[in-house]
Amino acid sequence: SKIIGIITISYVMFVLGTIHFLPFTLLSLVIIIAIIAFINIFLLTKSENITQSITSSWRYFIAEEIIFLLALFFWSYVRATQPDIHGLEKYMDFGFVNSILRTKFFPTTDMWYPPYSINYYYFGHLVTATLTRLTSIPSNISFNLMLATLFAFTFSCSFSLGLNLLGQFFVLEKISLNPQKIWKFFYFSKAKFTLFIGSLLTAFICTLGGNLHAVYAFFKPYDVNKPLPFWQLPFSPLTFPNSYWYPNATRFIYHTIHEFPLYSFVVSDLHGHVLDIPFVLLTIALLFIIFIESYVYKRKITYLTTLPIGFMIAIMYMTNAWDGLIYLLLAAFVYLAIFIKQTPGSWSDKLLGSPYLTHIVILFASFFVFALPFNLFFKPFASQIGIMCAPKLLTDIGHIGPFLFEKNHCEHSPWWQLLILWGFFIYWIFGLVTFIFMRRKKQKIYATDVFVLLLSVLSILLLIIPEFVYLKDIYTTYYRANTMFKLVYQSFIMLSLSSGYIIIRILLLKNELKNVLLWIYKFIGFWLFIITAIYPYFAINSYYLDFQKYYGLDGTAYLNKTYPTDYQAILWINANIKGQPIMLEAQGDSYTDYERVSTNTGLPTVLGWTVHEWLWRGSYDLLPERMRDIETIYTTTDPQKAASVLRKYSVDYVFIGNQEREKYPTLSENKFNLIGKLIFIDGQTRIYKINK
């Protein structure tokens, strides 16, 4: 309900702001919330089912609220020991949020390439800005609170999904949840305890789990550029953890990225794939509801039921584009399973004689309509599908339609690396198939088993795809990195949900006490889980320096140490300059400290991080002219020449601080007194307002 509320408020604000009906202000958000609250109250008074659901389930609501709050407080504390909004992609993400907060109407101006709008999937950043504006918490604090909130959503929602997957299995298996008398007046429900532990296990794997790469902590270190199978390294448990470096678990396969949620929470980039996790879990939950209602209770899927799925696919697409397509495919899988079950006859009858294709069309159409306000101003980064290891005949041709055939583009992941990264999940899927599906005469197959199998099949498909194709982007050496990253990230989430369910499902198998193979299987599975479970110990302690000091949640306080006078200038800008006038600052490479002013204020500058704008704009050719013009403005001694270039980009302010003096050693400052007015000075940091 929290996620639905946040999505609804943010989306309505986005649409109304895009058509210039309401500006992005606190008052507009309050009006939207009031209207939504009125609709909710009206529905509450008209539906007895809602009231009955609340009264019968309030204990679960309270329990999950407690879990949510504990997770929120926990990760807030973790972030407070290293709160800096600095490093990796944080400047980009923080800049998006601050730019949105200064926006009156949408689309939002790209703070690194004005006057053009952001060409990135930034709906999650809009959600962050919405919560920031609603709470009036400064963005330098709300950035870290949003990370803690995402962590709490991931843990509590995966707990809820685990609870419902296992709970539905208990219902179908007719396992009683009623407590039994253990001793005198002591009553205990073993089934409820199992349900709770299984849900916690699911939440842990999804939110805090790693992969089997942590096994390398027990062996002598390997050359990160030439990884070896762990069984070829000297076993060294006495020197544990053998200088184990946690990022290697996400960069194990050559020239690729294969992250998972915990790593994202640790490094704390407020990026699209992290912002989308709650929306992903909500979508899976909605599909699970539809699946159970239709598959088990024989209720027909109405076309109105399909519309919310189309809406969620659009939300995921606007937050992290790949996810929309991935879960569109999952929805197609789920609907196919439902109509195969419900429709008698041949395969052609099941596909053509059922409403399946109509529902798929509605999914596509609703997705297109809901995403339209975003797509009007967004141009995808990739438009061609690269084929791995294409034969010379095709590489000589180059491309056929959208298919691209590039020379020397032939990389496959070694089987043992795939096994180390995904072996834990594959192990449990193998157990589901072996002990349940292949023994269906002895073991019943329930709807929950089928749903988990659908998640697993799609996940394995996503793991396989990067071995054959990739989406073409600007990266040449790491040409399949983004493709693998986006696909396997969702695989990890779905496989986590599946594994939590499968583990409990196998532990509860009946009439198998004498099966030695099953006990061996469980024993091995236990130690595989232990290996994945020790990853948080390495990652969290390493990044957060064993929680040596508590700093609070101010993500920009570090600037007071690294660039103290620039920091005071940034505080002054945020307090005194309204709207989005353009402020010139030094331009630099991606992942550097350049653009610290635009990032921390939301004021656009002429040009930001090079590689990022190259990716977003689709061509490097657009950037050199702006680079030269920025250098000219700072270094020329001719006031008129500087004024002319400033007018070209409608620059209102010029910032001169540590980075500018370092980047442009021949910086000429006197001319700014002739073409502008000094409005801020602190040490060597100055801000000039340019005359119009």
XYZ file of C-alpha atoms in Angstrom:
692
model
C 0.000 0.000 0.000
C 2.904 2.365 0.705
C 4.402 1.675 -2.703
C 1.057 2.062 -4.472
C 0.495 5.377 -2.682
C 3.941 6.720 -3.532
C 3.638 5.640 -7.169
C 0.151 7.126 -7.569
C 1.026 10.515 -6.079
C 4.252 10.781 -8.068
C 2.723 9.651 -11.364
C -0.277 11.977 -11.130
C 2.092 14.844 -10.314
C 4.294 13.864 -13.249
C 1.409 13.814 -15.731
C -0.165 17.062 -14.471
C 3.253 18.719 -14.446
C 3.995 17.492 -17.977
C 0.796 19.052 -19.361
C 1.504 22.199 -17.274
C -1.721 21.837 -15.302
C -0.089 21.858 -11.846
C 3.445 22.945 -10.902
C 5.658 20.657 -8.851
C 5.030 22.271 -5.476
C 4.051 21.156 -1.996
C 0.573 22.612 -2.477
C 0.041 20.591 -5.665
C 1.090 17.399 -3.899
C -1.243 18.119 -0.973
C -4.135 18.638 -3.405
C -3.367 15.324 -5.135
C -3.134 13.495 -1.799
C -6.430 15.018 -0.624
C -8.219 13.819 -3.772
C -6.722 10.322 -3.465
C -7.637 10.222 0.249
C -11.229 11.183 -0.568
C -11.441 8.358 -3.146
C -10.010 5.882 -0.627
C -12.473 6.906 2.081
C -15.339 6.620 -0.394
C -14.239 3.098 -1.397
C -13.816 2.137 2.247
C -17.399 3.099 3.054
C -18.698 1.151 0.061
C -16.810 -2.089 0.589
C -17.294 -4.424 3.525
C -14.524 -6.679 2.194
C -11.876 -4.027 2.809
C -13.020 -3.501 6.398
C -13.152 -7.249 7.034
C -9.692 -7.692 5.537
C -8.243 -5.037 7.833
C -9.898 -6.392 10.971
C -8.902 -9.987 10.246
C -5.312 -9.228 9.234
C -4.294 -6.367 11.512
C -1.718 -8.549 13.319
C 0.078 -9.192 10.032
C -0.066 -5.482 9.207
C 1.513 -4.544 12.519
C 4.163 -7.267 12.241
C 5.180 -6.116 8.771
C 5.174 -2.452 9.860
C 7.571 -3.378 12.650
C 9.781 -5.251 10.187
C 9.714 -2.260 7.832
C 10.654 0.193 10.593
C 13.428 -2.011 11.954
C 14.921 -2.318 8.462
C 14.549 1.441 7.949
C 16.299 2.274 11.224
C 19.008 -0.313 10.600
C 20.047 0.978 7.193
C 19.656 4.602 8.291
C 22.225 3.859 10.974
C 24.474 2.084 8.476
C 24.352 5.062 6.094
C 24.998 7.446 8.976
C 28.449 5.896 9.418
C 29.383 6.812 5.811
C 26.762 9.268 4.487
C 28.812 11.040 1.782
C 27.000 11.613 -1.504
C 30.302 11.198 -3.273
C 31.859 8.616 -5.576
C 30.609 6.260 -8.297
C 27.259 7.483 -9.722
C 26.091 9.517 -6.716
C 26.748 12.914 -8.316
C 24.481 11.994 -11.212
C 21.676 10.664 -9.007
C 21.846 13.552 -6.542
C 21.947 16.031 -9.416
C 18.775 14.524 -10.894
C 16.945 14.815 -7.580
C 18.055 18.415 -7.018
C 17.208 19.396 -10.583
C 13.706 17.938 -10.184
C 13.263 19.838 -6.912
C 13.959 23.087 -8.790
C 11.610 22.143 -11.633
C 8.242 23.818 -12.006
C 6.959 21.687 -14.877
C 8.172 18.515 -16.549
C 10.257 17.275 -18.283
C 13.125 18.190 -15.995
C 16.117 20.123 -17.306
C 19.325 18.104 -17.583
C 21.608 19.852 -15.090
C 24.588 18.882 -17.260
C 23.257 19.799 -20.712
C 20.797 22.707 -20.655
C 18.397 23.661 -22.081
C 17.641 20.024 -22.978
C 15.687 17.763 -20.660
C 17.043 14.699 -18.865
C 17.340 11.842 -21.346
C 17.323 9.106 -18.734
C 14.768 6.972 -16.925
C 14.348 9.209 -13.915
C 10.894 8.406 -12.486
C 12.502 6.897 -9.372
C 14.385 10.146 -8.844
C 11.063 11.964 -9.199
C 9.640 9.724 -6.458
C 12.604 10.690 -4.265
C 12.018 14.367 -4.992
C 8.300 13.940 -4.229
C 9.008 12.443 -0.808
C 11.622 15.143 -0.213
C 9.136 17.899 -0.997
C 6.325 16.320 1.021
C 8.462 15.982 4.139
C 10.414 19.248 3.673
C 13.561 17.304 4.552
C 16.633 18.754 2.757
C 17.766 16.637 -0.192
C 21.236 16.109 1.296
C 19.493 14.119 4.049
C 16.543 12.697 2.093
C 19.006 11.095 -0.372
C 20.263 8.828 2.403
C 16.786 8.349 3.861
C 15.595 7.199 0.445
C 18.348 4.576 0.373
C 17.236 3.379 3.811
C 13.607 3.387 2.650
C 14.466 1.304 -0.411
C 16.322 -1.159 1.811
C 13.296 -1.353 4.129
C 10.911 -1.840 1.191
C 13.092 -4.585 -0.261
C 13.276 -6.448 3.034
C 9.633 -6.031 4.096
C 8.144 -6.664 0.637
C 10.252 -9.746 -0.034
C 9.242 -10.898 3.461
C 5.603 -10.354 2.495
C 6.009 -12.216 -0.790
C 7.709 -15.090 1.018
C 4.905 -15.079 3.587
C 2.221 -15.259 0.897
C 3.978 -17.823 -1.295
C 4.508 -20.144 1.658
C 1.173 -19.254 3.258
C -0.690 -20.161 0.103
C 1.264 -23.420 -0.059
C 0.240 -24.166 3.554
C -3.399 -23.534 2.618
C -3.210 -25.822 -0.418
C -1.308 -28.480 1.551
C -3.908 -28.089 4.335
C -1.261 -27.455 6.974
C -2.952 -26.053 10.058
C -1.600 -22.802 11.458
C -3.435 -23.236 14.753
C -1.204 -23.493 17.836
C -0.901 -26.867 19.563
C -0.538 -27.519 23.269
C 3.116 -28.302 24.032
C 3.289 -28.269 27.814
C 0.585 -27.414 30.370
C -0.580 -23.900 29.357
C 2.039 -23.389 26.659
C 0.680 -23.416 23.110
C 2.882 -23.219 20.059
C 2.249 -23.284 16.299
C 5.119 -25.013 14.552
C 3.547 -24.178 11.185
C 3.400 -20.445 11.950
C 6.982 -20.498 13.164
C 8.062 -22.248 9.945
C 6.108 -19.698 7.932
C 7.793 -16.808 9.749
C 11.291 -18.283 9.394
C 10.715 -19.008 5.705
C 9.580 -15.420 5.131
C 12.626 -14.041 6.959
C 14.840 -16.354 4.937
C 13.330 -15.043 1.692
C 13.807 -11.445 2.822
C 17.392 -12.111 3.859
C 18.389 -13.756 0.569
C 16.760 -11.020 -1.516
C 18.038 -8.056 0.517
C 21.259 -9.176 2.178
C 22.326 -12.282 0.293
C 25.400 -12.577 -1.899
C 26.567 -15.299 -4.233
C 28.980 -18.222 -3.918
C 31.916 -15.998 -4.839
C 32.423 -15.516 -1.079
C 33.962 -19.009 -1.051
C 37.184 -17.341 -2.236
C 37.598 -15.911 1.270
C 38.796 -19.394 2.278
C 41.470 -19.562 -0.442
C 44.601 -17.655 -1.355
C 43.778 -14.511 -3.402
C 43.714 -14.703 -7.195
C 44.654 -12.128 -9.836
C 41.388 -10.209 -10.390
C 42.240 -9.842 -14.091
C 42.704 -13.612 -14.439
C 40.342 -15.356 -12.008
C 40.772 -19.056 -11.406
C 38.358 -21.704 -10.124
C 38.671 -21.764 -6.346
C 39.587 -25.453 -6.413
C 42.789 -24.508 -8.266
C 43.869 -22.170 -5.458
C 45.556 -23.125 -2.148
C 42.987 -23.727 0.589
C 43.788 -21.357 3.447
C 41.061 -21.245 6.136
C 43.529 -20.162 8.851
C 44.137 -16.832 7.060
C 40.416 -16.174 6.454
C 39.295 -13.883 4.822
C 42.493 -13.801 2.736
C 42.158 -10.132 1.689
C 38.765 -10.853 0.164
C 37.469 -7.806 -1.737
C 33.668 -7.713 -1.933
C 33.258 -5.857 -5.317
C 34.892 -8.823 -7.077
C 31.626 -10.722 -6.643
C 30.035 -8.242 -9.073
C 32.910 -8.073 -11.597
C 33.905 -11.736 -11.687
C 33.177 -12.472 -15.349
C 35.532 -10.675 -17.725
C 34.275 -7.300 -19.029
C 30.868 -7.617 -17.380
C 28.836 -6.378 -14.423
C 26.607 -8.699 -12.408
C 25.421 -6.788 -9.362
C 22.723 -7.727 -6.861
C 20.697 -5.690 -4.328
C 23.040 -5.853 -1.323
C 26.001 -4.563 -3.316
C 23.801 -1.709 -4.559
C 22.711 -0.829 -1.032
C 26.294 -0.929 0.194
C 27.760 1.390 -2.459
C 24.562 3.479 -2.207
C 24.102 4.883 -5.692
C 20.493 6.035 -5.945
C 20.317 4.526 -9.411
C 17.354 3.330 -11.450
C 17.889 -0.381 -10.807
C 17.790 0.263 -7.029
C 14.901 2.734 -7.106
C 12.887 0.180 -9.067
C 13.180 -2.710 -6.587
C 9.962 -1.856 -4.656
C 8.069 -1.465 -7.946
C 9.421 -4.825 -9.139
C 8.316 -6.577 -5.944
C 4.881 -4.940 -6.146
C 4.490 -6.132 -9.747
C 5.452 -9.699 -8.825
C 2.942 -9.546 -5.946
C 0.145 -8.373 -8.269
C 0.945 -11.126 -10.778
C 0.963 -13.676 -7.949
C -2.510 -12.516 -6.828
C -3.847 -12.800 -10.387
C -2.214 -16.200 -10.797
C -3.618 -17.691 -7.584
C -7.098 -16.240 -8.100
C -7.257 -17.649 -11.627
C -5.151 -20.806 -11.396
C -6.505 -22.074 -8.079
C -9.901 -20.466 -7.593
C -10.892 -20.519 -11.304
C -11.782 -16.831 -11.412
C -11.563 -15.238 -14.825
C -9.106 -12.449 -15.487
C -11.000 -9.338 -16.498
C -9.529 -6.774 -18.838
C -9.699 -4.222 -16.016
C -7.455 -6.506 -13.967
C -4.813 -6.337 -16.678
C -4.664 -2.528 -16.742
C -2.812 -2.178 -13.395
C -0.147 -4.593 -14.671
C 0.276 -2.442 -17.777
C 0.541 0.604 -15.508
C 3.236 -1.046 -13.369
C 5.197 -2.084 -16.468
C 5.159 1.574 -17.542
C 6.311 2.682 -14.077
C 9.198 0.211 -14.148
C 10.117 1.268 -17.674
C 10.264 4.937 -16.624
C 12.366 4.004 -13.585
C 14.745 1.475 -15.159
C 13.787 0.825 -18.770
C 14.935 -2.799 -19.008
C 12.727 -3.839 -16.093
C 9.560 -2.885 -17.930
C 10.398 -5.287 -20.738
C 11.488 -8.049 -18.352
C 8.263 -8.009 -16.357
C 6.170 -7.640 -19.464
C 7.665 -11.020 -20.361
C 6.900 -12.387 -16.876
C 3.295 -11.204 -17.212
C 3.086 -12.997 -20.568
C 4.416 -16.182 -18.903
C 1.937 -15.949 -16.028
C -1.044 -15.293 -18.300
C 0.009 -18.158 -20.575
C 0.109 -20.571 -17.630
C -3.341 -19.396 -16.508
C -4.997 -19.814 -19.897
C -3.341 -23.187 -20.513
C -4.892 -24.306 -17.233
C -8.312 -22.765 -17.871
C -8.793 -23.459 -21.583
C -9.495 -27.028 -22.771
C -8.393 -28.358 -26.128
C -5.240 -28.111 -28.212
C -2.445 -25.550 -27.970
C -4.029 -23.524 -30.761
C -7.261 -23.459 -28.751
C -5.407 -22.347 -25.634
C -3.670 -19.511 -27.471
C -6.178 -18.462 -30.110
C -9.398 -19.708 -28.559
C -8.781 -17.966 -25.238
C -8.525 -14.244 -24.381
C -4.741 -14.653 -23.961
C -3.691 -12.611 -26.974
C -6.274 -9.941 -26.155
C -4.819 -9.540 -22.673
C -1.305 -9.277 -24.114
C -2.484 -6.568 -26.499
C -4.079 -4.716 -23.563
C -0.811 -5.025 -21.634
C 1.128 -3.484 -24.509
C -1.466 -0.778 -25.148
C -1.802 0.248 -21.486
C 1.976 0.242 -21.103
C 2.270 2.510 -24.148
C -0.404 4.936 -22.912
C 0.868 5.184 -19.324
C 4.473 5.639 -20.487
C 3.573 8.198 -23.167
C 4.212 11.344 -21.028
C 7.741 10.028 -20.466
C 8.404 8.723 -23.977
C 7.530 12.065 -25.570
C 10.844 13.396 -24.245
C 13.000 10.256 -24.068
C 15.256 8.778 -26.723
C 16.571 5.239 -25.975
C 20.350 4.833 -25.744
C 20.442 1.574 -27.693
C 18.622 0.745 -30.905
C 20.551 -2.258 -32.230
C 20.850 -5.842 -31.025
C 24.381 -7.178 -31.250
C 24.821 -10.859 -32.070
C 27.666 -12.575 -30.240
C 30.297 -14.463 -32.253
C 28.756 -13.679 -35.633
C 30.373 -15.501 -38.600
C 32.633 -13.545 -40.984
C 29.938 -13.514 -43.658
C 27.702 -11.465 -41.364
C 30.458 -9.277 -39.874
C 31.361 -8.243 -43.434
C 27.761 -7.117 -43.904
C 27.750 -5.265 -40.572
C 24.042 -5.222 -39.793
C 20.688 -6.421 -41.041
C 17.811 -4.308 -39.770
C 18.151 -3.958 -35.991
C 20.652 -6.839 -35.769
C 24.309 -5.866 -35.513
C 27.270 -8.109 -36.403
C 30.546 -6.719 -35.043
C 34.007 -8.173 -35.486
C 35.902 -9.379 -32.413
C 32.722 -9.426 -30.345
C 32.781 -12.973 -29.074
C 32.802 -13.406 -25.322
C 31.225 -16.256 -23.397
C 31.206 -16.765 -19.660
C 33.104 -19.872 -18.472
C 30.733 -22.443 -17.018
C 32.514 -22.477 -13.671
C 32.109 -18.700 -13.269
C 28.395 -18.946 -13.989
C 28.173 -21.775 -11.476
C 29.926 -19.745 -8.773
C 27.689 -16.727 -9.355
C 24.379 -18.556 -9.740
C 25.063 -22.023 -8.344
C 23.181 -21.406 -5.094
C 19.951 -20.634 -6.922
C 20.402 -23.324 -9.559
C 20.946 -25.852 -6.787
C 17.535 -25.145 -5.255
C 15.740 -25.025 -8.600
C 17.263 -28.422 -9.344
C 15.814 -29.611 -6.037
C 12.347 -28.313 -6.908
C 12.385 -30.106 -10.246
C 13.987 -33.305 -8.931
C 12.105 -33.889 -5.680
C 8.718 -32.479 -6.697
C 8.102 -32.218 -10.442
C 9.907 -35.419 -11.398
C 8.204 -37.312 -8.566
C 4.702 -35.982 -9.158
C 3.189 -39.420 -8.510
C 4.365 -39.182 -4.889
C 4.409 -35.398 -4.498
C 1.578 -33.037 -5.295
C 2.392 -30.061 -7.509
C 0.692 -26.921 -6.243
C -0.013 -23.582 -7.886
C 2.741 -21.976 -5.814
C 5.220 -24.490 -7.253
C 4.171 -23.509 -10.771
C 4.474 -19.785 -10.040
C 7.941 -20.232 -8.575
C 8.919 -22.325 -11.592
C 7.756 -19.485 -13.875
C 9.979 -17.048 -11.961
C 12.866 -19.491 -12.178
C 12.514 -20.226 -15.889
C 12.438 -16.517 -16.766
C 15.424 -15.897 -14.488
C 17.518 -18.601 -16.141
C 16.512 -17.250 -19.544
C 17.812 -13.816 -18.479
C 21.096 -15.418 -17.410
C 21.487 -17.083 -20.803
C 20.620 -14.127 -23.060
C 23.902 -12.156 -22.525
C 25.819 -15.189 -23.763
C 24.265 -14.739 -27.219
C 23.150 -11.130 -27.687
C 23.775 -7.638 -26.307
C 22.238 -4.224 -26.769
C 24.640 -1.848 -28.471
C 25.683 1.249 -26.509
C 28.737 3.549 -26.460
C 30.959 1.077 -24.618
C 33.301 -0.909 -26.846
C 35.368 -3.067 -24.487
C 32.478 -3.681 -22.076
C 29.947 -4.092 -24.865
C 27.810 -6.680 -23.050
C 28.267 -5.289 -19.526
C 25.037 -3.282 -19.376
C 23.019 -6.070 -20.964
C 24.229 -8.588 -18.401
C 23.906 -6.109 -15.534
C 20.273 -5.206 -16.172
C 19.129 -8.767 -16.881
C 20.893 -10.677 -14.121
C 19.945 -8.070 -11.507
C 16.311 -9.032 -11.975
C 17.276 -12.699 -12.102
C 18.771 -12.360 -8.636
C 15.568 -10.831 -7.230
C 13.272 -13.453 -8.742
C 15.604 -16.318 -7.858
C 15.837 -15.041 -4.271
C 12.053 -15.194 -3.919
C 12.028 -18.635 -5.519
C 14.834 -20.005 -3.351
C 13.286 -18.885 -0.063
C 10.123 -20.752 -1.022
C 11.906 -23.835 -2.398
C 14.081 -24.293 0.705
C 11.057 -24.472 3.015
C 9.127 -26.508 0.457
C 11.852 -29.171 0.372
C 12.315 -29.140 4.144
C 8.609 -29.943 4.509
C 8.579 -32.866 2.090
C 6.572 -35.751 3.567
C 7.426 -39.418 3.707
C 11.060 -38.781 2.882
C 12.710 -39.379 6.259
C 14.509 -42.489 4.975
C 15.700 -40.855 1.790
C 19.474 -40.481 2.322
C 19.900 -38.489 -0.878
C 17.423 -35.873 0.351
C 19.299 -35.442 3.625
C 22.600 -35.102 1.778
C 20.948 -32.567 -0.497
C 19.756 -30.521 2.495
C 23.177 -30.704 4.150
C 24.936 -29.370 1.043
C 22.268 -26.720 0.639
C 22.854 -25.530 4.199
C 26.553 -24.881 3.568
C 25.843 -23.200 0.238
C 23.533 -20.831 2.096
C 26.226 -20.116 4.699
C 28.637 -19.071 1.932
C 26.121 -16.641 0.430
C 25.178 -15.372 3.903
C 28.709 -14.285 4.864
C 28.905 -11.777 2.006
C 27.209 -8.982 4.028
C 29.963 -9.323 6.622
C 32.603 -8.449 4.017
C 30.664 -5.834 2.070
C 29.032 -3.804 4.844
C 32.018 -3.783 7.190
C 34.422 -2.898 4.399
C 32.486 0.023 2.926
C 31.336 1.385 6.272
C 34.701 0.887 8.012
C 33.295 -1.365 10.750
C 30.973 1.455 11.919
C 33.848 3.266 13.582
C 32.109 6.628 13.746
C 28.580 7.991 13.516
C 28.312 11.068 11.266
C 24.571 11.499 10.741
C 22.698 11.549 7.444
C 23.978 14.816 5.940
C 25.400 13.599 2.628
C 27.163 16.879 1.756
C 29.023 17.538 5.029
C 32.184 15.995 3.511
C 32.444 19.056 1.235
C 33.204 21.173 4.273
C 36.459 19.212 4.619
C 37.416 18.742 0.967
C 36.249 22.097 -0.476
C 35.294 24.284 2.522
C 34.804 27.587 0.684
C 32.986 25.864 -2.207
C 30.754 24.226 0.389
C 29.818 27.617 1.850
C 29.072 28.840 -1.666
C 26.812 25.845 -2.327
C 24.917 26.516 0.902
C 24.537 30.152 -0.151
C 23.265 29.176 -3.609
C 20.646 26.834 -2.175
C 19.468 29.539 0.211
C 19.432 32.491 -2.207
C 19.046 31.437 -5.858
C 15.620 30.211 -6.919
C 14.496 28.477 -10.090
C 16.998 27.038 -12.574
C 19.253 29.771 -13.950
C 22.405 28.412 -15.581
C 25.597 28.590 -13.502
C 28.884 27.877 -15.268
C 31.443 25.667 -13.535
C 34.471 23.684 -14.704
C 33.705 20.619 -16.822
C 35.406 17.289 -16.216
C 35.388 13.552 -16.776
C 32.807 11.230 -15.315
C 33.257 10.012 -11.740
C 35.389 13.043 -10.800
C 34.555 15.904 -8.420
C 33.782 18.244 -11.289
C 30.148 19.358 -11.418
C 29.958 19.457 -7.617
C 28.011 22.749 -7.861
C 25.332 21.576 -10.326
C 25.051 18.272 -8.477
C 24.587 19.775 -5.033
C 22.335 22.654 -6.079
C 20.352 21.401 -9.082
C 21.379 24.496 -11.062
C 22.271 23.501 -14.632
C 25.777 24.073 -15.977
C 26.844 24.235 -19.617
C 28.255 20.694 -19.715
C 28.660 17.965 -17.106
C 30.329 14.558 -16.893
C 31.652 13.632 -20.333
C 30.885 9.905 -20.666
C 27.439 10.258 -19.105
C 26.336 12.953 -21.535
C 27.903 10.989 -24.371
C 25.741 8.003 -23.395
C 22.560 10.041 -22.879
C 22.906 12.099 -26.079
C 24.047 9.177 -28.229
C 27.014 11.005 -29.774
C 30.324 12.398 -28.577
C 30.317 14.944 -31.420
C 27.977 17.214 -29.446
C 30.405 17.694 -26.545
C 33.768 19.113 -27.760
C 32.305 22.487 -28.774
C 30.891 23.029 -25.299
C 34.196 21.938 -23.718
C 36.100 24.502 -25.796
C 33.595 27.247 -25.042
C 33.790 26.635 -21.289
C 37.576 26.859 -21.412
C 37.331 30.047 -23.476
C 35.043 31.703 -20.948
C 37.400 31.003 -18.067
C 40.724 31.700 -19.815
C 40.155 34.501 -22.316
C 41.215 38.016 -21.295
C 38.714 39.574 -23.716
C 35.523 40.540 -21.792
C 33.451 40.839 -24.966
C 34.464 37.408 -26.204
C 33.599 35.890 -22.833
C 30.259 37.738 -22.759
C 29.432 36.496 -26.262
C 30.008 32.841 -25.352
C 28.090 33.278 -22.082
C 25.109 34.627 -24.030
C 25.324 31.626 -26.385
C 24.443 29.331 -23.491
C 22.234 31.801 -21.570
C 24.591 31.661 -18.572
C 23.407 33.742 -15.580
C 26.181 32.985 -13.073
C 29.855 32.015 -13.180
C 31.361 29.958 -10.369
C 35.085 30.111 -9.600
C 36.439 27.739 -6.959
C 39.126 25.140 -6.366
C 38.207 22.951 -9.340
C 38.043 25.847 -11.788
C 41.458 27.191 -10.788
C 42.913 23.682 -11.035
C 41.312 22.846 -14.403
C 42.185 26.184 -16.029
C 45.610 27.374 -14.736
C 45.447 30.469 -16.993
C 42.020 31.453 -15.643
C 41.416 35.175 -16.116
C 39.072 36.520 -13.446
C 39.226 40.303 -13.888
C 36.961 40.303 -16.951
C 34.018 39.016 -14.878
C 34.022 42.286 -12.916
C 33.443 44.082 -16.230
C 30.670 41.830 -17.586
C 29.105 40.915 -14.268
C 28.886 41.563 -10.549
C 30.567 39.716 -7.684
C 27.777 38.413 -5.424
C 29.612 35.870 -3.275
C 33.170 35.614 -1.987
C 34.760 33.266 0.537
C 38.512 32.732 0.314
C 39.322 31.818 -3.279
C 35.711 30.929 -4.111
C 33.637 33.496 -5.987
C 30.291 33.722 -7.757
C 29.631 36.347 -10.425
C 26.191 37.341 -11.678
C 26.452 38.101 -15.399
C 24.940 41.329 -16.743
C 22.096 40.904 -19.212
